[in-house]
Short mmCIF file of C-alpha atoms in Angstrom, two decimals:
data_model
loop_
_atom_site.label_atom_id
_atom_site.label_comp_id
_atom_site.label_asym_id
_atom_site.label_seq_id
_atom_site.Cartn_x
_atom_site.Cartn_y
_atom_site.Cartn_z
CA ASP A 1 -8.07 -29.65 -14.31
CA PRO A 2 -11.86 -29.41 -13.84
CA ASP A 3 -11.47 -28.94 -10.07
CA TYR A 4 -10.78 -25.29 -9.13
CA SER A 5 -8.93 -26.27 -5.93
CA VAL A 6 -6.41 -28.28 -7.98
CA ARG A 7 -5.94 -25.34 -10.36
CA LYS A 8 -5.43 -23.06 -7.36
CA MET A 9 -2.77 -25.41 -5.90
CA ALA A 10 -1.10 -25.57 -9.33
CA ALA A 11 -0.92 -21.75 -9.46
CA GLU A 12 0.68 -21.70 -6.01
CA ALA A 13 3.22 -24.34 -7.09
CA MET A 14 4.06 -22.38 -10.26
CA GLY A 15 4.87 -19.36 -8.08
CA GLU A 16 7.36 -21.43 -6.12
CA ILE A 17 8.95 -22.81 -9.29
CA GLY A 18 9.29 -19.34 -10.87
CA THR A 19 10.58 -20.43 -14.31
CA GLU A 20 9.47 -18.97 -17.66
CA VAL A 21 7.21 -21.96 -18.24
CA ALA A 22 5.66 -21.39 -14.81
CA ILE A 23 5.12 -17.70 -15.58
CA ASP A 24 3.31 -18.59 -18.84
CA ARG A 25 1.05 -20.98 -16.91
CA LEU A 26 0.32 -18.30 -14.32
CA ILE A 27 -0.56 -15.72 -16.97
CA LYS A 28 -3.04 -18.23 -18.44
CA SER A 29 -4.47 -18.75 -14.93
CA LEU A 30 -5.46 -15.08 -14.82
CA ASP A 31 -8.34 -15.97 -17.18
CA ASP A 32 -9.58 -18.77 -14.91
CA PRO A 33 -13.35 -18.58 -14.23
CA ASP A 34 -12.75 -19.11 -10.50
CA TYR A 35 -11.69 -15.97 -8.61
CA SER A 36 -9.56 -17.90 -6.08
CA VAL A 37 -7.38 -19.29 -8.89
CA ARG A 38 -6.88 -15.79 -10.33
CA LYS A 39 -6.08 -14.47 -6.86
CA MET A 40 -3.49 -17.19 -6.21
CA ALA A 41 -1.94 -16.57 -9.64
CA ALA A 42 -1.61 -12.84 -8.85
CA GLU A 43 0.00 -13.61 -5.50
CA ALA A 44 2.45 -16.04 -7.12
CA MET A 45 3.38 -13.43 -9.73
CA GLY A 46 4.18 -10.94 -6.99
CA GLU A 47 6.53 -13.49 -5.41
CA ILE A 48 8.29 -14.18 -8.73
CA GLY A 49 8.59 -10.47 -9.57
CA ALA A 50 9.26 -11.02 -13.28
CA GLU A 51 8.83 -8.23 -15.83
CA ALA A 52 6.58 -10.46 -17.96
CA THR A 53 3.96 -10.46 -15.19
CA ILE A 54 3.58 -6.66 -14.95
CA ASP A 55 1.11 -6.06 -17.82
CA PRO A 56 -1.13 -9.01 -16.88
CA LEU A 57 -1.20 -7.81 -13.26
CA ILE A 58 -2.10 -4.26 -14.34
CA LYS A 59 -5.04 -5.69 -16.33
CA LEU A 60 -6.09 -7.58 -13.20
CA LEU A 61 -6.66 -4.26 -11.39
CA ASP A 62 -9.96 -4.22 -13.35
CA ASP A 63 -10.97 -7.76 -12.35
CA PRO A 64 -14.66 -8.11 -11.34
CA ASP A 65 -13.64 -9.64 -7.99
CA LEU A 66 -12.44 -7.21 -5.31
CA SER A 67 -10.04 -9.70 -3.67
CA VAL A 68 -8.34 -10.33 -7.03
CA ARG A 69 -7.96 -6.58 -7.64
CA GLY A 70 -6.48 -6.18 -4.16
CA ARG A 71 -4.03 -9.04 -4.66
CA ALA A 72 -2.96 -7.60 -8.03
CA ALA A 73 -2.24 -4.22 -6.39
CA GLU A 74 -0.26 -5.95 -3.64
CA ALA A 75 1.76 -7.93 -6.21
CA LEU A 76 2.59 -4.78 -8.21
CA GLY A 77 3.80 -3.08 -5.02
CA LYS A 78 6.11 -6.03 -4.33
CA ILE A 79 7.50 -5.91 -7.87
CA GLY A 80 7.99 -2.15 -7.45
CA THR A 81 7.62 -1.19 -11.08
CA GLU A 82 7.07 2.37 -12.28
CA MET A 83 4.79 1.01 -15.04
CA ALA A 84 2.18 0.31 -12.35
CA ILE A 85 2.11 3.82 -10.85
CA GLU A 86 -0.71 5.32 -12.94
CA PRO A 87 -2.94 2.20 -12.80
CA LEU A 88 -2.44 2.04 -9.00
CA ILE A 89 -3.28 5.75 -8.66
CA LYS A 90 -6.51 4.96 -10.53
CA SER A 91 -7.17 2.14 -8.02
CA LEU A 92 -7.16 4.71 -5.19
CA ASP A 93 -10.68 5.49 -6.50
CA ASP A 94 -11.82 1.84 -6.56
CA PRO A 95 -15.37 1.41 -5.20
CA GLU A 96 -14.08 -1.19 -2.70
CA SER A 97 -12.18 0.18 0.29
CA SER A 98 -9.93 -2.90 0.63
CA VAL A 99 -8.66 -2.34 -2.93
CA ARG A 100 -8.02 1.35 -2.21
CA GLU A 101 -6.04 0.31 0.86
CA ARG A 102 -3.88 -2.14 -1.12
CA ALA A 103 -3.28 0.45 -3.85
CA ALA A 104 -2.11 3.03 -1.29
CA GLU A 105 0.22 0.47 0.30
CA ALA A 106 1.64 -0.50 -3.11
CA LEU A 107 2.32 3.13 -4.03
CA GLY A 108 4.17 3.59 -0.74
CA GLU A 109 6.30 0.53 -1.52
CA ILE A 110 7.12 1.83 -5.00
CA GLY A 111 7.97 5.17 -3.37
CA THR A 112 7.12 7.49 -6.21
CA GLU A 113 6.60 11.24 -5.95
CA MET A 114 3.93 10.95 -8.68
CA ALA A 115 1.65 9.42 -6.04
CA ILE A 116 1.97 12.24 -3.49
CA GLU A 117 -1.04 14.33 -4.58
CA PRO A 118 -3.37 11.32 -5.07
CA LEU A 119 -2.33 9.92 -1.66
CA ILE A 120 -2.94 13.30 0.00
CA LYS A 121 -6.43 13.17 -1.52
CA SER A 122 -6.87 9.70 0.04
CA LEU A 123 -6.36 11.24 3.49
CA ASP A 124 -10.05 12.23 3.17
CA ASP A 125 -11.21 8.68 2.35
CA PRO A 126 -14.37 7.70 4.27
CA GLU A 127 -12.68 4.51 5.56
CA SER A 128 -10.18 4.97 8.38
CA PHE A 129 -7.94 2.05 7.35
CA VAL A 130 -7.58 3.55 3.85
CA ARG A 131 -6.66 6.93 5.39
CA GLY A 132 -4.15 5.19 7.65
CA ARG A 133 -2.56 3.33 4.76
CA ALA A 134 -2.33 6.55 2.70
CA VAL A 135 -0.66 8.26 5.67
CA SER A 136 1.88 5.41 5.97
CA ALA A 137 2.56 5.50 2.22
CA LEU A 138 3.34 9.23 2.40
CA GLY A 139 5.74 8.48 5.26
CA GLU A 140 7.45 5.81 3.13
CA ILE A 141 7.84 8.25 0.24
CA GLY A 142 9.26 10.71 2.76
CA THR A 143 8.37 13.94 1.07
CA GLU A 144 8.22 17.33 2.77
CA MET A 145 5.18 18.14 0.59
CA ALA A 146 3.20 15.76 2.79
CA ILE A 147 4.09 17.37 6.14
CA GLU A 148 1.12 19.77 6.40
CA PRO A 149 -1.47 17.17 5.30
CA LEU A 150 0.07 14.66 7.75
CA ILE A 151 -0.11 17.22 10.57
CA LYS A 152 -3.83 17.55 9.74
CA SER A 153 -4.15 13.75 10.01
CA LEU A 154 -2.96 13.97 13.62
CA ASP A 155 -6.49 15.25 14.32
CA ASP A 156 -8.17 12.21 12.74
CA GLU A 157 -11.01 10.71 14.78
CA ASP A 158 -9.48 7.24 14.42
CA TYR A 159 -6.54 6.40 16.69
CA TYR A 160 -4.98 4.11 14.04
CA VAL A 161 -4.76 7.06 11.62
CA ARG A 162 -3.29 9.27 14.36
CA ILE A 163 -0.63 6.64 15.15
CA SER A 164 0.18 6.28 11.43
CA ALA A 165 0.49 10.07 11.13
CA THR A 166 2.92 10.31 14.08
CA GLU A 167 5.00 7.47 12.60
CA ALA A 168 5.04 9.09 9.14
CA LEU A 169 6.11 12.46 10.58
CA GLY A 170 8.84 10.70 12.55
CA LYS A 171 10.15 9.14 9.33
CA ILE A 172 10.18 12.47 7.49
CA ALA A 173 11.77 14.01 10.61
CA SER A 174 11.09 17.66 9.85
CA GLU A 175 11.35 20.17 12.70
CA VAL A 176 8.08 21.71 11.45
CA ALA A 177 6.28 18.75 13.04
CA ILE A 178 7.74 19.24 16.55
CA GLU A 179 5.06 21.56 17.92
CA PRO A 180 2.07 19.62 16.50
CA LEU A 181 3.51 16.29 17.71
CA THR A 182 4.11 17.69 21.20
CA LYS A 183 0.34 18.21 21.59
CA TYR A 184 -0.19 14.47 21.04
CA LEU A 185 1.93 13.54 24.04
CA ASP A 186 -1.40 14.09 25.87
CA ASP A 187 -3.58 12.12 23.43
CA GLU A 188 -6.36 10.02 24.98
CA ASP A 189 -4.84 6.89 23.40
CA TYR A 190 -1.69 5.43 24.97
CA TYR A 191 -0.29 4.19 21.65
CA VAL A 192 -0.71 7.61 20.04
CA ARG A 193 1.17 9.20 22.97
CA GLU A 194 3.93 6.58 22.71
CA SER A 195 4.21 7.01 18.93
CA ALA A 196 4.31 10.82 19.22
CA ALA A 197 7.17 10.55 21.74
CA ASP A 198 9.04 8.16 19.43
CA ALA A 199 8.56 10.52 16.44
CA LEU A 200 9.86 13.49 18.44
CA GLY A 201 12.91 11.41 19.40
CA LYS A 202 13.63 10.68 15.73
CA ILE A 203 13.32 14.36 14.80
CA GLY A 204 15.64 15.25 17.69
CA GLN A 205 18.25 12.71 16.56
CA ARG A 206 18.16 14.01 12.99
CA SER A 207 18.50 17.65 14.08
CA HIS A 208 21.80 16.77 15.80
CA TYR A 209 23.40 15.64 12.53
#
């Protein structure tokens, strides 16, 4: 159809149908000249979660449009495929912060230990929401390797990152984090204090098992 809005609606409909024919149509839509059609196709592929969509979505991580790259990263996280790990790690260095954020989130959803070192590196990202997402991803992976870097993130200037760090340490539930978390019961931000208390409660529960 010559109208991009119709093509966009068609891509959305194909995602809801989810058949092989629909997947083929969606893969073709990834070459559409309009970014919104490509973005909708990527989103639909994430909902379908078929293996045939993985390679096309990985290629879309290099799309010229930042919103398309971000949607491709999000879709790959939903599918949860190991094939996407290395391309998503590469996207942690994307020039656009929103893409880096989506890549960090996707790696947390996949839950791979291969992403630990790159995510730890992202704790120094200039954008606070990228740092926060990297912190959350490390909490999802749940590795003890991340404890010391996460304790460092408790000192982040941004309260959102500090909250994410307390939550991540609560998920990992290592007794090593007790003393650092205790200091944040006096944080200037109410939500950080509340989250630190909750994390300490989780560590306490785990230590009784």
